[in-house]
Short mmCIF file of C-alpha atoms in Angstrom, two decimals:
data_model
loop_
_atom_site.label_atom_id
_atom_site.label_comp_id
_atom_site.label_asym_id
_atom_site.label_seq_id
_atom_site.Cartn_x
_atom_site.Cartn_y
_atom_site.Cartn_z
CA MET A 1 23.60 -2.79 20.76
CA THR A 2 21.07 -5.05 22.48
CA SER A 3 21.74 -8.75 23.01
CA SER A 4 21.87 -10.77 19.78
CA SER A 5 19.91 -13.63 21.37
CA LEU A 6 16.16 -13.25 21.94
CA THR A 7 13.80 -15.34 24.05
CA ILE A 8 10.28 -15.04 22.63
CA GLU A 9 7.21 -16.38 24.43
CA THR A 10 4.61 -17.52 21.91
CA PRO A 11 1.34 -19.52 21.98
CA ALA A 12 3.35 -22.53 20.74
CA GLY A 13 6.03 -22.20 23.43
CA THR A 14 9.37 -20.45 23.86
CA VAL A 15 11.27 -19.56 20.68
CA ARG A 16 14.94 -18.60 20.72
CA ALA A 17 16.14 -16.27 17.96
CA THR A 18 19.86 -15.67 17.49
CA ALA A 19 21.02 -12.84 15.23
CA GLY A 20 23.78 -13.64 12.77
CA PRO A 21 26.45 -11.20 11.58
CA ARG A 22 25.04 -8.10 9.89
CA GLN A 23 24.87 -8.28 6.13
CA ALA A 24 25.00 -4.97 4.27
CA ASP A 25 21.25 -4.45 4.48
CA ALA A 26 19.90 -7.21 6.73
CA ILE A 27 20.11 -9.36 9.83
CA VAL A 28 19.19 -13.05 9.66
CA PHE A 29 17.96 -14.78 12.82
CA GLU A 30 18.26 -18.52 13.39
CA LEU A 31 15.34 -19.95 15.34
CA GLY A 32 15.31 -22.69 17.94
CA GLY A 33 13.03 -24.05 20.62
CA ALA A 34 9.34 -24.08 19.63
CA MET A 35 10.17 -23.00 16.06
CA ARG A 36 12.92 -23.91 13.62
CA GLY A 37 14.18 -21.98 10.61
CA SER A 38 15.17 -18.37 9.92
CA VAL A 39 13.80 -14.83 9.92
CA HIS A 40 15.25 -12.17 7.58
CA VAL A 41 15.01 -8.53 8.75
CA THR A 42 15.90 -5.62 6.49
CA GLY A 43 15.18 -1.93 6.11
CA THR A 44 12.30 -0.59 4.03
CA HIS A 45 10.42 2.60 3.28
CA HIS A 46 7.69 3.95 5.55
CA PRO A 47 4.28 2.55 4.51
CA ARG A 48 3.03 6.03 3.60
CA ARG A 49 6.25 7.54 2.20
CA TRP A 50 8.14 5.79 -0.58
CA ASP A 51 11.16 8.07 -0.13
CA GLN A 52 11.64 7.68 3.63
CA PHE A 53 13.51 4.56 4.72
CA THR A 54 12.52 4.60 8.39
CA ALA A 55 10.96 1.14 8.83
CA VAL A 56 12.10 -2.46 9.12
CA ARG A 57 10.57 -5.52 7.47
CA ALA A 58 10.79 -9.05 8.86
CA CYS A 59 10.20 -12.02 6.52
CA LEU A 60 9.80 -15.69 7.33
CA GLY A 61 12.76 -17.49 5.81
CA PRO A 62 16.45 -16.69 5.26
CA VAL A 63 15.93 -14.19 2.39
CA ASN A 64 14.14 -10.95 1.60
CA ALA A 65 10.79 -12.29 0.38
CA PHE A 66 10.12 -9.06 -1.53
CA GLN A 67 13.11 -9.76 -3.76
CA THR A 68 13.29 -13.54 -3.99
CA THR A 69 11.44 -16.66 -2.85
CA ALA A 70 12.86 -18.93 -0.19
CA PRO A 71 12.75 -22.65 -1.03
CA ASP A 72 10.03 -24.56 0.79
CA GLU A 73 12.49 -26.55 2.86
CA ALA A 74 14.04 -23.32 4.23
CA LEU A 75 10.75 -21.88 5.55
CA PRO A 76 10.25 -21.66 9.34
CA ARG A 77 8.07 -24.32 10.95
CA LEU A 78 6.91 -25.26 14.40
CA ALA A 79 9.19 -27.75 16.13
CA ARG A 80 6.66 -30.59 15.87
CA SER A 81 5.49 -29.76 12.34
CA ARG A 82 6.79 -30.32 8.83
CA ILE A 83 4.79 -27.40 7.40
CA GLY A 84 6.82 -24.32 6.51
CA HIS A 85 5.22 -20.87 6.32
CA ARG A 86 5.68 -17.65 4.37
CA GLY A 87 4.76 -14.15 5.54
CA SER A 88 6.13 -10.82 6.69
CA LEU A 89 5.44 -7.69 8.70
CA THR A 90 6.63 -4.09 8.71
CA LEU A 91 7.46 -2.14 11.86
CA CYS A 92 7.68 1.67 11.93
CA ARG A 93 6.57 4.51 14.17
CA ASP A 94 3.54 6.74 13.75
CA THR A 95 3.39 10.51 14.21
CA ALA A 96 3.03 10.03 17.99
CA ASP A 97 6.22 7.89 18.05
CA ARG A 98 4.24 4.72 18.79
CA PRO A 99 5.20 1.38 17.20
CA GLN A 100 3.03 0.64 14.18
CA VAL A 101 2.96 -2.91 12.83
CA THR A 102 1.57 -3.99 9.46
CA VAL A 103 1.19 -7.76 9.11
CA TYR A 104 1.00 -9.20 5.59
CA PRO A 105 -0.94 -12.42 4.84
CA MET A 106 0.72 -15.62 5.99
CA GLU A 107 0.36 -19.00 4.35
CA SER A 108 1.92 -22.44 4.30
CA ALA A 109 4.26 -23.53 1.53
CA ALA A 110 1.21 -25.24 -0.01
CA GLY A 111 -0.76 -21.96 0.03
CA HIS A 112 -3.03 -22.66 3.00
CA ALA A 113 -3.79 -20.18 5.78
CA PRO A 114 -2.22 -21.14 9.14
CA SER A 115 -4.29 -21.88 12.21
CA GLU A 116 -4.97 -19.00 14.60
CA LYS A 117 -2.38 -20.36 17.06
CA THR A 118 0.28 -20.78 14.37
CA ALA A 119 -0.40 -17.32 12.92
CA ALA A 120 -0.05 -15.76 16.39
CA THR A 121 3.21 -17.61 16.93
CA LEU A 122 4.66 -16.55 13.58
CA THR A 123 3.60 -12.93 14.16
CA SER A 124 5.16 -12.88 17.63
CA VAL A 125 8.49 -14.12 16.28
CA LEU A 126 8.49 -11.68 13.35
CA ARG A 127 7.63 -8.74 15.58
CA ALA A 128 10.30 -9.61 18.15
CA CYS A 129 13.01 -9.91 15.47
CA ALA A 130 11.91 -6.65 13.82
CA GLY A 131 11.83 -4.89 17.19
CA HIS A 132 15.35 -6.07 17.96
CA VAL A 133 16.72 -4.68 14.69
CA ALA A 134 14.81 -1.42 15.23
CA GLN A 135 16.86 -0.87 18.42
CA ARG A 136 20.29 -1.79 17.04
CA GLY A 137 22.99 0.83 16.94
CA ASP A 138 23.77 -0.03 13.33
CA LEU A 139 20.16 0.50 12.17
CA PRO A 140 21.14 3.66 10.20
CA ALA A 141 23.62 1.62 8.14
CA ILE A 142 20.97 -1.06 7.49
CA LEU A 143 18.42 1.57 6.40
CA ASP A 144 20.91 3.36 4.14
CA ALA A 145 21.93 0.10 2.47
CA SER A 146 18.27 -0.84 2.02
CA ARG A 147 17.50 2.52 0.44
CA LEU A 148 20.38 2.14 -2.02
CA ARG A 149 19.15 -1.35 -2.85
CA ASP A 150 15.55 -0.32 -3.52
CA THR A 151 15.97 3.16 -5.03
CA PRO A 152 16.30 2.14 -8.72
CA ALA A 153 13.09 0.06 -8.61
CA LEU A 154 11.26 2.74 -6.61
CA LEU A 155 12.23 5.44 -9.10
CA ARG A 156 10.84 3.32 -11.93
CA PHE A 157 7.63 2.79 -9.97
CA LEU A 158 7.27 6.48 -9.11
CA ALA A 159 7.83 7.48 -12.75
CA TRP A 160 5.04 5.09 -13.74
CA SER A 161 2.86 6.44 -10.92
CA VAL A 162 3.28 10.07 -12.05
CA SER A 163 2.36 9.14 -15.63
CA HIS A 164 -0.59 6.98 -14.52
CA HIS A 165 -2.12 9.62 -12.22
CA GLN A 166 -1.67 12.39 -14.79
CA ALA A 167 -3.37 10.26 -17.46
CA GLU A 168 -6.25 9.47 -15.08
CA ALA A 169 -6.65 13.17 -14.26
CA ALA A 170 -6.78 14.07 -17.95
CA ARG A 171 -9.36 11.34 -18.60
CA LEU A 172 -11.58 12.52 -15.75
CA GLU A 173 -11.34 16.17 -16.81
CA ALA A 174 -12.29 15.22 -20.38
CA GLU A 175 -15.24 13.24 -19.03
CA ALA A 176 -16.36 16.23 -16.96
CA ARG A 177 -16.21 18.50 -20.02
CA ALA A 178 -18.26 16.01 -22.05
CA VAL A 179 -21.03 15.95 -19.44
CA HIS A 180 -22.29 19.49 -20.08
CA PRO A 181 -23.28 19.20 -23.78
CA ALA A 182 -24.66 15.71 -23.14
CA GLN A 183 -26.69 17.04 -20.22
CA ARG A 184 -28.13 19.86 -22.33
CA THR A 185 -29.11 17.38 -25.07
CA THR A 186 -30.72 14.99 -22.58
CA VAL A 187 -32.65 17.73 -20.77
CA ALA A 188 -33.89 19.07 -24.12
CA ALA A 189 -35.08 15.58 -25.06
CA TRP A 190 -36.95 15.23 -21.75
CA TRP A 191 -38.72 18.57 -22.24
CA THR A 192 -39.62 17.66 -25.81
CA ALA A 193 -41.22 14.45 -24.53
CA ALA A 194 -43.02 16.48 -21.84
CA HIS A 195 -44.51 18.85 -24.44
CA TRP A 196 -45.63 15.88 -26.53
CA PHE A 197 -47.22 14.28 -23.47
CA ILE A 198 -49.15 17.49 -22.69
CA THR A 199 -50.36 17.61 -26.27
CA SER A 200 -51.14 13.90 -26.57
CA PRO A 201 -50.86 11.87 -23.33
CA ASN A 202 -49.94 8.21 -23.79
CA LEU A 203 -48.23 5.40 -21.85
CA VAL A 204 -45.04 5.40 -23.90
CA LEU A 205 -44.35 9.08 -23.25
CA LEU A 206 -45.19 8.58 -19.58
CA LEU A 207 -42.51 5.92 -19.38
CA VAL A 208 -40.04 8.27 -21.06
CA LEU A 209 -40.76 10.97 -18.46
CA ALA A 210 -40.88 8.71 -15.36
CA ASP A 211 -38.03 8.46 -12.86
CA TYR A 212 -36.71 4.90 -12.50
CA PRO A 213 -33.33 3.14 -12.87
CA GLY A 214 -32.15 3.56 -16.46
CA SER A 215 -34.69 6.24 -17.32
CA LEU A 216 -34.03 9.57 -19.02
CA ALA A 217 -34.95 11.44 -15.84
CA ARG A 218 -32.55 9.33 -13.76
CA HIS A 219 -29.80 9.88 -16.33
CA ILE A 220 -30.29 13.66 -16.02
CA ASP A 221 -30.07 13.40 -12.25
CA VAL A 222 -26.81 11.44 -12.46
CA MET A 223 -25.27 13.97 -14.84
CA ARG A 224 -25.97 16.79 -12.38
CA TRP A 225 -23.40 15.40 -9.95
CA TRP A 226 -21.17 13.43 -12.33
CA ALA A 227 -19.16 16.42 -13.65
CA PRO A 228 -18.31 17.78 -10.14
CA TYR A 229 -17.44 14.24 -9.06
CA CYS A 230 -15.08 13.80 -12.02
CA LEU A 231 -13.37 17.13 -11.29
CA THR A 232 -12.92 16.21 -7.62
CA GLU A 233 -11.39 12.86 -8.57
CA ALA A 234 -9.17 14.56 -11.16
CA ALA A 235 -7.85 16.91 -8.46
CA ARG A 236 -7.02 13.88 -6.32
CA GLU A 237 -5.17 12.28 -9.21
CA HIS A 238 -3.15 15.49 -9.70
CA ASP A 239 -2.29 15.45 -5.98
CA GLN A 240 -1.13 11.83 -6.25
CA ALA A 241 1.02 12.68 -9.27
CA ARG A 242 2.60 15.65 -7.44
CA ARG A 243 3.27 13.50 -4.38
CA ALA A 244 4.93 10.77 -6.45
CA GLN A 245 7.04 13.38 -8.24
CA THR A 246 8.11 14.91 -4.90
CA GLU A 247 9.10 11.51 -3.53
CA ALA A 248 11.07 10.72 -6.68
CA VAL A 249 12.98 14.01 -6.35
CA SER A 250 13.68 13.19 -2.70
CA LEU A 251 14.98 9.71 -3.55
CA ARG A 252 17.29 11.10 -6.24
CA ALA A 253 18.64 13.67 -3.79
CA GLN A 254 19.35 10.93 -1.26
CA GLN A 255 21.58 9.19 -3.80
CA HIS A 256 24.03 12.04 -3.18
CA PRO A 257 23.68 12.57 0.61
CA ARG A 258 25.30 15.44 2.46
CA PRO A 259 27.25 14.82 5.70
CA ARG A 260 24.89 14.46 8.62
CA GLY A 261 24.78 13.39 12.23
CA ARG A 262 23.93 9.99 13.64
CA ARG A 263 20.42 8.86 12.69
CA SER A 264 18.01 7.85 15.46
CA ALA A 265 16.33 4.44 15.37
CA LEU A 266 13.10 4.28 13.40
CA ILE A 267 12.70 8.02 12.84
CA SER A 268 9.05 9.02 13.02
CA SER A 269 7.58 9.79 9.59
CA ALA A 270 4.42 11.74 8.73
#
C-alpha cells in the first residue's frame, strides 16, 4: 500500500491529505495546509459500463455525495476562505490503460461556480486522492463493497432502461409504418393539385405546389427520409435495451461470485 499521507501541489499552495482507516467501501481523507475539510473516495462503475465496478469516485466532503448531502459546514474550503465547495470526479482507465478523469460541475455551498484558481485547486486535490485509492492494495475490497452497495439501485435503473428503450423502439416503428399511407395520400393530393393547375392555372394552386417551409411539397420530401430515420433510431433503441438487459444479467451474476484470483487495480474496461 502506498503512503497514507499525500502532499499535493495546487494553484492555492500545498495541500496535505491524510487517509483515514478504510471503511467498507470508502476512504476519507482529512485535508490540511492550503485547504481544510475532507474528501470521500469510493468505488463506482465504469462510466460506460453500469455492471463493471472498475473506477473510483472522489467527492468533496466527508460523505458519498451521490448518496447523501454533506452539511455546508463540512465542505472543503481554502485555508483563507469561509466558502465551502461541492463537486466530484471519477477516475478509471481507458482501453489503452491510460488514466481517464471525468470532472463533474463544482459549486459553492451557495450554488455559485468557483473561480478558475479555486476549481483547479479542488480538481487537483480530488484527482490526487482518487489516484491514491486507485493504487491501494485493498482496492478490490473497496470496489466489491461499492458494487454490493449500488447493485439494487442499478438493477432498478436498468429494468426501467430496458422498458423505456423498448417502448421508444415500438413508438418509432409505429411511426415509420404510419409514414407510408400518409405519404401516398399526400403525394396523391399534390398530383391532384398539379392536374387542376394544368387545367386552370391560378395563384392558390401555385402556392399549393410550390416548395417552401410548411408546404405540401416540403412535407412529401420530409416523409421520404422520415421512415428510414425512424427505423434507424428504433434499431438504436433496441440495441440500448439489449445492452441494459445484458448489464443487468451481469450484475445479478456478480451477486453470487465464483472464487477468483486477486483483482488488479482499476481494471481496464471497454
